[in-house]
Amino acid sequence: MNTLLNPEVILLEDNLSDAELAIHSLKKNKLVNNILHLQDGGEAIDFMFGRDSYAGLDLNNKPCLILPDLKMPRLSGIE
């Protein structure tokens, strides 16, 4: 199954090295299979509401967990 269509976890991280480390750790410890990496909060909002490049996705398939970086461009993890 395509992880974009049904992610278990969304990782919001603008630093690629940090994202790779988090994804590696989650998969190595068999905590999650489907991870979607997004680079900022604006992109996450677009995904969650099916806007822009994510238009047409089934909005009923929500992730179980969202892991935000607190300091990101456009929209922070706190916002």
PDB file of N, CA, C and O in Angstrom:
ATOM      1  N   MET A   1       0.841  -1.183   0.000  1.00  0.00           N
ATOM      2  CA  MET A   1       0.000   0.000   0.000  1.00  0.00           C
ATOM      3  C   MET A   1       0.881   1.239   0.000  1.00  0.00           C
ATOM      4  O   MET A   1       1.896   1.308   0.674  1.00  0.00           O
ATOM      5  N   ASN A   2       0.499   2.240  -0.731  1.00  0.00           N
ATOM      6  CA  ASN A   2       1.240   3.484  -0.822  1.00  0.00           C
ATOM      7  C   ASN A   2       1.165   4.224   0.519  1.00  0.00           C
ATOM      8  O   ASN A   2       0.091   4.486   1.032  1.00  0.00           O
ATOM      9  N   THR A   3       2.321   4.571   1.092  1.00  0.00           N
ATOM     10  CA  THR A   3       2.337   5.236   2.393  1.00  0.00           C
ATOM     11  C   THR A   3       1.692   6.618   2.331  1.00  0.00           C
ATOM     12  O   THR A   3       1.202   7.107   3.328  1.00  0.00           O
ATOM     13  N   LEU A   4       1.680   7.227   1.150  1.00  0.00           N
ATOM     14  CA  LEU A   4       1.054   8.532   1.022  1.00  0.00           C
ATOM     15  C   LEU A   4      -0.452   8.424   1.222  1.00  0.00           C
ATOM     16  O   LEU A   4      -1.076   9.316   1.771  1.00  0.00           O
ATOM     17  N   LEU A   5      -1.037   7.308   0.811  1.00  0.00           N
ATOM     18  CA  LEU A   5      -2.477   7.152   0.913  1.00  0.00           C
ATOM     19  C   LEU A   5      -2.939   6.793   2.317  1.00  0.00           C
ATOM     20  O   LEU A   5      -4.061   7.089   2.699  1.00  0.00           O
ATOM     21  N   ASN A   6      -2.096   6.138   3.091  1.00  0.00           N
ATOM     22  CA  ASN A   6      -2.504   5.696   4.418  1.00  0.00           C
ATOM     23  C   ASN A   6      -1.322   5.682   5.389  1.00  0.00           C
ATOM     24  O   ASN A   6      -0.931   4.632   5.864  1.00  0.00           O
ATOM     25  N   PRO A   7      -0.780   6.862   5.708  1.00  0.00           N
ATOM     26  CA  PRO A   7       0.358   6.861   6.643  1.00  0.00           C
ATOM     27  C   PRO A   7      -0.099   6.605   8.069  1.00  0.00           C
ATOM     28  O   PRO A   7      -1.152   7.072   8.496  1.00  0.00           O
ATOM     29  N   GLU A   8       0.685   5.836   8.794  1.00  0.00           N
ATOM     30  CA  GLU A   8       0.420   5.642  10.220  1.00  0.00           C
ATOM     31  C   GLU A   8       0.946   6.832  11.007  1.00  0.00           C
ATOM     32  O   GLU A   8       0.360   7.235  12.007  1.00  0.00           O
ATOM     33  N   VAL A   9       2.073   7.366  10.552  1.00  0.00           N
ATOM     34  CA  VAL A   9       2.732   8.486  11.223  1.00  0.00           C
ATOM     35  C   VAL A   9       3.109   9.532  10.186  1.00  0.00           C
ATOM     36  O   VAL A   9       3.589   9.201   9.106  1.00  0.00           O
ATOM     37  N   ILE A  10       2.889  10.791  10.537  1.00  0.00           N
ATOM     38  CA  ILE A  10       3.405  11.898   9.734  1.00  0.00           C
ATOM     39  C   ILE A  10       4.527  12.538  10.538  1.00  0.00           C
ATOM     40  O   ILE A  10       4.342  12.928  11.686  1.00  0.00           O
ATOM     41  N   LEU A  11       5.693  12.599   9.933  1.00  0.00           N
ATOM     42  CA  LEU A  11       6.856  13.233  10.543  1.00  0.00           C
ATOM     43  C   LEU A  11       7.039  14.596   9.896  1.00  0.00           C
ATOM     44  O   LEU A  11       7.252  14.693   8.691  1.00  0.00           O
ATOM     45  N   LEU A  12       6.932  15.652  10.690  1.00  0.00           N
ATOM     46  CA  LEU A  12       7.133  17.014  10.204  1.00  0.00           C
ATOM     47  C   LEU A  12       8.527  17.456  10.619  1.00  0.00           C
ATOM     48  O   LEU A  12       8.787  17.698  11.796  1.00  0.00           O
ATOM     49  N   GLU A  13       9.421  17.524   9.661  1.00  0.00           N
ATOM     50  CA  GLU A  13      10.819  17.856   9.961  1.00  0.00           C
ATOM     51  C   GLU A  13      11.438  18.532   8.748  1.00  0.00           C
ATOM     52  O   GLU A  13      11.423  17.974   7.652  1.00  0.00           O
ATOM     53  N   ASP A  14      11.984  19.739   8.948  1.00  0.00           N
ATOM     54  CA  ASP A  14      12.596  20.461   7.834  1.00  0.00           C
ATOM     55  C   ASP A  14      14.054  20.077   7.606  1.00  0.00           C
ATOM     56  O   ASP A  14      14.600  20.323   6.541  1.00  0.00           O
ATOM     57  N   ASN A  15      14.684  19.431   8.574  1.00  0.00           N
ATOM     58  CA  ASN A  15      16.076  19.005   8.442  1.00  0.00           C
ATOM     59  C   ASN A  15      16.097  17.547   7.963  1.00  0.00           C
ATOM     60  O   ASN A  15      15.660  16.649   8.679  1.00  0.00           O
ATOM     61  N   LEU A  16      16.619  17.322   6.771  1.00  0.00           N
ATOM     62  CA  LEU A  16      16.604  15.988   6.163  1.00  0.00           C
ATOM     63  C   LEU A  16      17.383  14.968   6.995  1.00  0.00           C
ATOM     64  O   LEU A  16      16.942  13.829   7.154  1.00  0.00           O
ATOM     65  N   SER A  17      18.503  15.352   7.565  1.00  0.00           N
ATOM     66  CA  SER A  17      19.293  14.419   8.393  1.00  0.00           C
ATOM     67  C   SER A  17      18.515  13.975   9.630  1.00  0.00           C
ATOM     68  O   SER A  17      18.524  12.791   9.988  1.00  0.00           O
ATOM     69  N   ASP A  18      17.846  14.922  10.278  1.00  0.00           N
ATOM     70  CA  ASP A  18      17.035  14.575  11.448  1.00  0.00           C
ATOM     71  C   ASP A  18      15.873  13.671  11.070  1.00  0.00           C
ATOM     72  O   ASP A  18      15.538  12.733  11.792  1.00  0.00           O
ATOM     73  N   ALA A  19      15.262  13.950   9.929  1.00  0.00           N
ATOM     74  CA  ALA A  19      14.141  13.131   9.459  1.00  0.00           C
ATOM     75  C   ALA A  19      14.597  11.704   9.167  1.00  0.00           C
ATOM     76  O   ALA A  19      13.936  10.742   9.563  1.00  0.00           O
ATOM     77  N   GLU A  20      15.734  11.561   8.493  1.00  0.00           N
ATOM     78  CA  GLU A  20      16.251  10.231   8.180  1.00  0.00           C
ATOM     79  C   GLU A  20      16.556   9.442   9.449  1.00  0.00           C
ATOM     80  O   GLU A  20      16.274   8.248   9.530  1.00  0.00           O
ATOM     81  N   LEU A  21      17.122  10.104  10.445  1.00  0.00           N
ATOM     82  CA  LEU A  21      17.432   9.459  11.714  1.00  0.00           C
ATOM     83  C   LEU A  21      16.158   8.991  12.418  1.00  0.00           C
ATOM     84  O   LEU A  21      16.087   7.859  12.905  1.00  0.00           O
ATOM     85  N   ALA A  22      15.145   9.836  12.453  1.00  0.00           N
ATOM     86  CA  ALA A  22      13.879   9.474  13.093  1.00  0.00           C
ATOM     87  C   ALA A  22      13.205   8.319  12.372  1.00  0.00           C
ATOM     88  O   ALA A  22      12.729   7.359  13.000  1.00  0.00           O
ATOM     89  N   ILE A  23      13.170   8.365  11.050  1.00  0.00           N
ATOM     90  CA  ILE A  23      12.543   7.299  10.260  1.00  0.00           C
ATOM     91  C   ILE A  23      13.292   5.981  10.469  1.00  0.00           C
ATOM     92  O   ILE A  23      12.679   4.934  10.682  1.00  0.00           O
ATOM     93  N   HIS A  24      14.611   6.047  10.422  1.00  0.00           N
ATOM     94  CA  HIS A  24      15.426   4.843  10.636  1.00  0.00           C
ATOM     95  C   HIS A  24      15.139   4.232  12.011  1.00  0.00           C
ATOM     96  O   HIS A  24      14.961   3.020  12.136  1.00  0.00           O
ATOM     97  N   SER A  25      15.099   5.065  13.030  1.00  0.00           N
ATOM     98  CA  SER A  25      14.860   4.576  14.399  1.00  0.00           C
ATOM     99  C   SER A  25      13.481   3.951  14.545  1.00  0.00           C
ATOM    100  O   SER A  25      13.328   2.888  15.162  1.00  0.00           O
ATOM    101  N   LEU A  26      12.464   4.592  13.991  1.00  0.00           N
ATOM    102  CA  LEU A  26      11.100   4.062  14.089  1.00  0.00           C
ATOM    103  C   LEU A  26      10.963   2.722  13.367  1.00  0.00           C
ATOM    104  O   LEU A  26      10.326   1.803  13.870  1.00  0.00           O
ATOM    105  N   LYS A  27      11.571   2.628  12.186  1.00  0.00           N
ATOM    106  CA  LYS A  27      11.465   1.378  11.421  1.00  0.00           C
ATOM    107  C   LYS A  27      12.343   0.274  12.016  1.00  0.00           C
ATOM    108  O   LYS A  27      11.927  -0.885  12.076  1.00  0.00           O
ATOM    109  N   LYS A  28      13.545   0.616  12.464  1.00  0.00           N
ATOM    110  CA  LYS A  28      14.451  -0.378  13.028  1.00  0.00           C
ATOM    111  C   LYS A  28      13.831  -1.047  14.254  1.00  0.00           C
ATOM    112  O   LYS A  28      13.976  -2.246  14.464  1.00  0.00           O
ATOM    113  N   ASN A  29      13.141  -0.271  15.057  1.00  0.00           N
ATOM    114  CA  ASN A  29      12.512  -0.791  16.262  1.00  0.00           C
ATOM    115  C   ASN A  29      11.095  -1.313  16.028  1.00  0.00           C
ATOM    116  O   ASN A  29      10.391  -1.623  16.983  1.00  0.00           O
ATOM    117  N   LYS A  30      10.726  -1.398  14.759  1.00  0.00           N
ATOM    118  CA  LYS A  30       9.427  -1.940  14.347  1.00  0.00           C
ATOM    119  C   LYS A  30       8.256  -1.259  15.063  1.00  0.00           C
ATOM    120  O   LYS A  30       7.293  -1.904  15.460  1.00  0.00           O
ATOM    121  N   LEU A  31       8.355   0.066  15.199  1.00  0.00           N
ATOM    122  CA  LEU A  31       7.285   0.825  15.835  1.00  0.00           C
ATOM    123  C   LEU A  31       6.244   1.289  14.834  1.00  0.00           C
ATOM    124  O   LEU A  31       5.108   1.556  15.206  1.00  0.00           O
ATOM    125  N   VAL A  32       6.653   1.382  13.567  1.00  0.00           N
ATOM    126  CA  VAL A  32       5.731   1.876  12.540  1.00  0.00           C
ATOM    127  C   VAL A  32       6.202   1.388  11.172  1.00  0.00           C
ATOM    128  O   VAL A  32       7.388   1.177  10.946  1.00  0.00           O
ATOM    129  N   ASN A  33       5.253   1.177  10.277  1.00  0.00           N
ATOM    130  CA  ASN A  33       5.582   0.759   8.911  1.00  0.00           C
ATOM    131  C   ASN A  33       5.471   1.907   7.919  1.00  0.00           C
ATOM    132  O   ASN A  33       6.361   2.127   7.129  1.00  0.00           O
ATOM    133  N   ASN A  34       4.365   2.628   7.958  1.00  0.00           N
ATOM    134  CA  ASN A  34       4.095   3.666   6.967  1.00  0.00           C
ATOM    135  C   ASN A  34       4.320   5.050   7.560  1.00  0.00           C
ATOM    136  O   ASN A  34       3.525   5.528   8.364  1.00  0.00           O
ATOM    137  N   ILE A  35       5.400   5.690   7.129  1.00  0.00           N
ATOM    138  CA  ILE A  35       5.746   7.028   7.606  1.00  0.00           C
ATOM    139  C   ILE A  35       5.738   7.973   6.414  1.00  0.00           C
ATOM    140  O   ILE A  35       6.322   7.679   5.379  1.00  0.00           O
ATOM    141  N   LEU A  36       5.090   9.109   6.598  1.00  0.00           N
ATOM    142  CA  LEU A  36       5.103  10.155   5.584  1.00  0.00           C
ATOM    143  C   LEU A  36       5.913  11.318   6.131  1.00  0.00           C
ATOM    144  O   LEU A  36       5.594  11.851   7.198  1.00  0.00           O
ATOM    145  N   HIS A  37       6.977  11.689   5.429  1.00  0.00           N
ATOM    146  CA  HIS A  37       7.819  12.813   5.851  1.00  0.00           C
ATOM    147  C   HIS A  37       7.378  14.057   5.098  1.00  0.00           C
ATOM    148  O   HIS A  37       7.380  14.082   3.873  1.00  0.00           O
ATOM    149  N   LEU A  38       6.995  15.079   5.847  1.00  0.00           N
ATOM    150  CA  LEU A  38       6.647  16.381   5.273  1.00  0.00           C
ATOM    151  C   LEU A  38       7.601  17.407   5.855  1.00  0.00           C
ATOM    152  O   LEU A  38       8.035  17.286   6.995  1.00  0.00           O
ATOM    153  N   GLN A  39       7.907  18.449   5.057  1.00  0.00           N
ATOM    154  CA  GLN A  39       8.983  19.357   5.466  1.00  0.00           C
ATOM    155  C   GLN A  39       8.534  20.620   6.191  1.00  0.00           C
ATOM    156  O   GLN A  39       9.368  21.349   6.698  1.00  0.00           O
ATOM    157  N   ASP A  40       7.238  20.893   6.249  1.00  0.00           N
ATOM    158  CA  ASP A  40       6.795  22.038   7.043  1.00  0.00           C
ATOM    159  C   ASP A  40       5.321  21.903   7.410  1.00  0.00           C
ATOM    160  O   ASP A  40       4.606  21.058   6.871  1.00  0.00           O
ATOM    161  N   GLY A  41       4.899  22.743   8.335  1.00  0.00           N
ATOM    162  CA  GLY A  41       3.530  22.680   8.831  1.00  0.00           C
ATOM    163  C   GLY A  41       2.498  23.005   7.772  1.00  0.00           C
ATOM    164  O   GLY A  41       1.401  22.442   7.775  1.00  0.00           O
ATOM    165  N   GLY A  42       2.825  23.895   6.853  1.00  0.00           N
ATOM    166  CA  GLY A  42       1.902  24.229   5.767  1.00  0.00           C
ATOM    167  C   GLY A  42       1.605  23.024   4.895  1.00  0.00           C
ATOM    168  O   GLY A  42       0.465  22.795   4.483  1.00  0.00           O
ATOM    169  N   GLU A  43       2.628  22.246   4.613  1.00  0.00           N
ATOM    170  CA  GLU A  43       2.464  21.031   3.817  1.00  0.00           C
ATOM    171  C   GLU A  43       1.604  20.015   4.575  1.00  0.00           C
ATOM    172  O   GLU A  43       0.779  19.314   3.979  1.00  0.00           O
ATOM    173  N   ALA A  44       1.767  19.952   5.891  1.00  0.00           N
ATOM    174  CA  ALA A  44       0.952  19.041   6.704  1.00  0.00           C
ATOM    175  C   ALA A  44      -0.514  19.443   6.670  1.00  0.00           C
ATOM    176  O   ALA A  44      -1.397  18.581   6.547  1.00  0.00           O
ATOM    177  N   ILE A  45      -0.782  20.734   6.767  1.00  0.00           N
ATOM    178  CA  ILE A  45      -2.170  21.211   6.696  1.00  0.00           C
ATOM    179  C   ILE A  45      -2.764  20.876   5.333  1.00  0.00           C
ATOM    180  O   ILE A  45      -3.915  20.426   5.237  1.00  0.00           O
ATOM    181  N   ASP A  46      -1.987  21.070   4.272  1.00  0.00           N
ATOM    182  CA  ASP A  46      -2.461  20.714   2.925  1.00  0.00           C
ATOM    183  C   ASP A  46      -2.797  19.228   2.846  1.00  0.00           C
ATOM    184  O   ASP A  46      -3.815  18.847   2.267  1.00  0.00           O
ATOM    185  N   PHE A  47      -1.956  18.383   3.427  1.00  0.00           N
ATOM    186  CA  PHE A  47      -2.212  16.939   3.416  1.00  0.00           C
ATOM    187  C   PHE A  47      -3.483  16.606   4.188  1.00  0.00           C
ATOM    188  O   PHE A  47      -4.334  15.865   3.716  1.00  0.00           O
ATOM    189  N   MET A  48      -3.613  17.152   5.387  1.00  0.00           N
ATOM    190  CA  MET A  48      -4.745  16.816   6.249  1.00  0.00           C
ATOM    191  C   MET A  48      -6.085  17.258   5.664  1.00  0.00           C
ATOM    192  O   MET A  48      -7.105  16.612   5.873  1.00  0.00           O
ATOM    193  N   PHE A  49      -6.070  18.348   4.891  1.00  0.00           N
ATOM    194  CA  PHE A  49      -7.312  18.854   4.304  1.00  0.00           C
ATOM    195  C   PHE A  49      -7.434  18.561   2.812  1.00  0.00           C
ATOM    196  O   PHE A  49      -8.373  19.030   2.164  1.00  0.00           O
ATOM    197  N   GLY A  50      -6.495  17.800   2.257  1.00  0.00           N
ATOM    198  CA  GLY A  50      -6.567  17.402   0.849  1.00  0.00           C
ATOM    199  C   GLY A  50      -6.481  18.573  -0.112  1.00  0.00           C
ATOM    200  O   GLY A  50      -7.204  18.620  -1.092  1.00  0.00           O
ATOM    201  N   ARG A  51      -5.585  19.513   0.164  1.00  0.00           N
ATOM    202  CA  ARG A  51      -5.442  20.692  -0.688  1.00  0.00           C
ATOM    203  C   ARG A  51      -4.177  20.600  -1.531  1.00  0.00           C
ATOM    204  O   ARG A  51      -3.272  19.826  -1.249  1.00  0.00           O
ATOM    205  N   ASP A  52      -4.126  21.450  -2.555  1.00  0.00           N
ATOM    206  CA  ASP A  52      -2.969  21.594  -3.448  1.00  0.00           C
ATOM    207  C   ASP A  52      -2.504  20.248  -4.005  1.00  0.00           C
ATOM    208  O   ASP A  52      -3.276  19.554  -4.618  1.00  0.00           O
ATOM    209  N   SER A  53      -1.257  19.865  -3.754  1.00  0.00           N
ATOM    210  CA  SER A  53      -0.730  18.629  -4.349  1.00  0.00           C
ATOM    211  C   SER A  53      -1.348  17.371  -3.741  1.00  0.00           C
ATOM    212  O   SER A  53      -1.146  16.279  -4.255  1.00  0.00           O
ATOM    213  N   TYR A  54      -2.092  17.515  -2.656  1.00  0.00           N
ATOM    214  CA  TYR A  54      -2.741  16.364  -2.018  1.00  0.00           C
ATOM    215  C   TYR A  54      -4.235  16.307  -2.318  1.00  0.00           C
ATOM    216  O   TYR A  54      -4.964  15.533  -1.696  1.00  0.00           O
ATOM    217  N   ALA A  55      -4.696  17.096  -3.246  1.00  0.00           N
ATOM    218  CA  ALA A  55      -6.109  17.090  -3.622  1.00  0.00           C
ATOM    219  C   ALA A  55      -6.488  15.713  -4.155  1.00  0.00           C
ATOM    220  O   ALA A  55      -5.720  15.067  -4.860  1.00  0.00           O
ATOM    221  N   GLY A  56      -7.644  15.246  -3.760  1.00  0.00           N
ATOM    222  CA  GLY A  56      -8.136  13.956  -4.236  1.00  0.00           C
ATOM    223  C   GLY A  56      -7.838  12.790  -3.306  1.00  0.00           C
ATOM    224  O   GLY A  56      -8.329  11.692  -3.535  1.00  0.00           O
ATOM    225  N   LEU A  57      -7.036  13.007  -2.259  1.00  0.00           N
ATOM    226  CA  LEU A  57      -6.779  11.922  -1.313  1.00  0.00           C
ATOM    227  C   LEU A  57      -8.013  11.673  -0.460  1.00  0.00           C
ATOM    228  O   LEU A  57      -8.804  12.577  -0.208  1.00  0.00           O
ATOM    229  N   ASP A  58      -8.170  10.452   0.004  1.00  0.00           N
ATOM    230  CA  ASP A  58      -9.271  10.102   0.890  1.00  0.00           C
ATOM    231  C   ASP A  58      -9.018  10.738   2.257  1.00  0.00           C
ATOM    232  O   ASP A  58      -8.098  10.360   2.959  1.00  0.00           O
ATOM    233  N   LEU A  59      -9.843  11.697   2.629  1.00  0.00           N
ATOM    234  CA  LEU A  59      -9.642  12.428   3.879  1.00  0.00           C
ATOM    235  C   LEU A  59      -9.999  11.613   5.112  1.00  0.00           C
ATOM    236  O   LEU A  59      -9.745  12.037   6.235  1.00  0.00           O
ATOM    237  N   ASN A  60     -10.572  10.429   4.931  1.00  0.00           N
ATOM    238  CA  ASN A  60     -10.894   9.571   6.065  1.00  0.00           C
ATOM    239  C   ASN A  60      -9.682   8.793   6.563  1.00  0.00           C
ATOM    240  O   ASN A  60      -9.716   8.255   7.658  1.00  0.00           O
ATOM    241  N   ASN A  61      -8.635   8.713   5.773  1.00  0.00           N
ATOM    242  CA  ASN A  61      -7.412   8.010   6.166  1.00  0.00           C
ATOM    243  C   ASN A  61      -6.473   8.979   6.873  1.00  0.00           C
ATOM    244  O   ASN A  61      -5.597   9.579   6.274  1.00  0.00           O
ATOM    245  N   LYS A  62      -6.675   9.143   8.163  1.00  0.00           N
ATOM    246  CA  LYS A  62      -5.840  10.039   8.963  1.00  0.00           C
ATOM    247  C   LYS A  62      -4.753   9.232   9.665  1.00  0.00           C
ATOM    248  O   LYS A  62      -4.943   8.075   9.992  1.00  0.00           O
ATOM    249  N   PRO A  63      -3.604   9.856   9.924  1.00  0.00           N
ATOM    250  CA  PRO A  63      -2.533   9.156  10.636  1.00  0.00           C
ATOM    251  C   PRO A  63      -2.893   8.938  12.097  1.00  0.00           C
ATOM    252  O   PRO A  63      -3.720   9.650  12.667  1.00  0.00           O
ATOM    253  N   CYS A  64      -2.250   7.963  12.699  1.00  0.00           N
ATOM    254  CA  CYS A  64      -2.428   7.703  14.136  1.00  0.00           C
ATOM    255  C   CYS A  64      -1.649   8.705  14.968  1.00  0.00           C
ATOM    256  O   CYS A  64      -2.023   9.002  16.104  1.00  0.00           O
ATOM    257  N   LEU A  65      -0.553   9.213  14.400  1.00  0.00           N
ATOM    258  CA  LEU A  65       0.340  10.084  15.155  1.00  0.00           C
ATOM    259  C   LEU A  65       0.983  11.102  14.225  1.00  0.00           C
ATOM    260  O   LEU A  65       1.360  10.769  13.099  1.00  0.00           O
ATOM    261  N   ILE A  66       1.116  12.330  14.706  1.00  0.00           N
ATOM    262  CA  ILE A  66       1.847  13.374  13.990  1.00  0.00           C
ATOM    263  C   ILE A  66       2.996  13.813  14.894  1.00  0.00           C
ATOM    264  O   ILE A  66       2.770  14.205  16.036  1.00  0.00           O
ATOM    265  N   LEU A  67       4.218  13.700  14.380  1.00  0.00           N
ATOM    266  CA  LEU A  67       5.417  14.091  15.131  1.00  0.00           C
ATOM    267  C   LEU A  67       5.965  15.392  14.543  1.00  0.00           C
ATOM    268  O   LEU A  67       6.655  15.368  13.523  1.00  0.00           O
ATOM    269  N   PRO A  68       5.660  16.529  15.165  1.00  0.00           N
ATOM    270  CA  PRO A  68       6.123  17.799  14.585  1.00  0.00           C
ATOM    271  C   PRO A  68       7.454  18.266  15.150  1.00  0.00           C
ATOM    272  O   PRO A  68       7.756  18.083  16.329  1.00  0.00           O
ATOM    273  N   ASP A  69       8.247  18.863  14.286  1.00  0.00           N
ATOM    274  CA  ASP A  69       9.402  19.644  14.711  1.00  0.00           C
ATOM    275  C   ASP A  69       8.817  20.974  15.179  1.00  0.00           C
ATOM    276  O   ASP A  69       7.915  21.514  14.556  1.00  0.00           O
ATOM    277  N   LEU A  70       9.286  21.504  16.273  1.00  0.00           N
ATOM    278  CA  LEU A  70       8.687  22.725  16.801  1.00  0.00           C
ATOM    279  C   LEU A  70       9.089  23.982  16.039  1.00  0.00           C
ATOM    280  O   LEU A  70       8.340  24.939  15.991  1.00  0.00           O
ATOM    281  N   LYS A  71      10.280  23.981  15.424  1.00  0.00           N
ATOM    282  CA  LYS A  71      10.755  25.159  14.697  1.00  0.00           C
ATOM    283  C   LYS A  71      10.893  24.817  13.219  1.00  0.00           C
ATOM    284  O   LYS A  71      11.878  24.217  12.806  1.00  0.00           O
ATOM    285  N   MET A  72       9.873  25.210  12.430  1.00  0.00           N
ATOM    286  CA  MET A  72       9.873  24.941  10.993  1.00  0.00           C
ATOM    287  C   MET A  72       9.480  26.213  10.246  1.00  0.00           C
ATOM    288  O   MET A  72       8.821  27.095  10.815  1.00  0.00           O
ATOM    289  N   PRO A  73       9.807  26.280   8.960  1.00  0.00           N
ATOM    290  CA  PRO A  73       9.369  27.427   8.161  1.00  0.00           C
ATOM    291  C   PRO A  73       7.858  27.361   7.891  1.00  0.00           C
ATOM    292  O   PRO A  73       7.243  26.313   8.063  1.00  0.00           O
ATOM    293  N   ARG A  74       7.300  28.473   7.499  1.00  0.00           N
ATOM    294  CA  ARG A  74       5.880  28.647   7.149  1.00  0.00           C
ATOM    295  C   ARG A  74       4.948  28.493   8.345  1.00  0.00           C
ATOM    296  O   ARG A  74       4.227  29.407   8.677  1.00  0.00           O
ATOM    297  N   LEU A  75       4.934  27.336   8.983  1.00  0.00           N
ATOM    298  CA  LEU A  75       4.018  27.076  10.085  1.00  0.00           C
ATOM    299  C   LEU A  75       4.735  26.143  11.058  1.00  0.00           C
ATOM    300  O   LEU A  75       5.102  25.031  10.694  1.00  0.00           O
ATOM    301  N   SER A  76       4.933  26.576  12.288  1.00  0.00           N
ATOM    302  CA  SER A  76       5.721  25.788  13.221  1.00  0.00           C
ATOM    303  C   SER A  76       4.929  24.609  13.773  1.00  0.00           C
ATOM    304  O   SER A  76       3.701  24.548  13.614  1.00  0.00           O
ATOM    305  N   GLY A  77       5.608  23.705  14.436  1.00  0.00           N
ATOM    306  CA  GLY A  77       4.950  22.560  15.056  1.00  0.00           C
ATOM    307  C   GLY A  77       4.010  22.978  16.169  1.00  0.00           C
ATOM    308  O   GLY A  77       3.047  22.291  16.467  1.00  0.00           O
ATOM    309  N   ILE A  78       4.266  24.088  16.791  1.00  0.00           N
ATOM    310  CA  ILE A  78       3.384  24.590  17.849  1.00  0.00           C
ATOM    311  C   ILE A  78       2.083  25.114  17.239  1.00  0.00           C
ATOM    312  O   ILE A  78       1.006  24.893  17.771  1.00  0.00           O
ATOM    313  N   GLU A  79       2.194  25.822  16.133  1.00  0.00           N
ATOM    314  CA  GLU A  79       1.000  26.356  15.480  1.00  0.00           C
ATOM    315  C   GLU A  79       0.124  25.257  14.949  1.00  0.00           C
ATOM    316  O   GLU A  79      -1.060  25.317  14.926  1.00  0.00           O
TER     317      GLU A  79
END
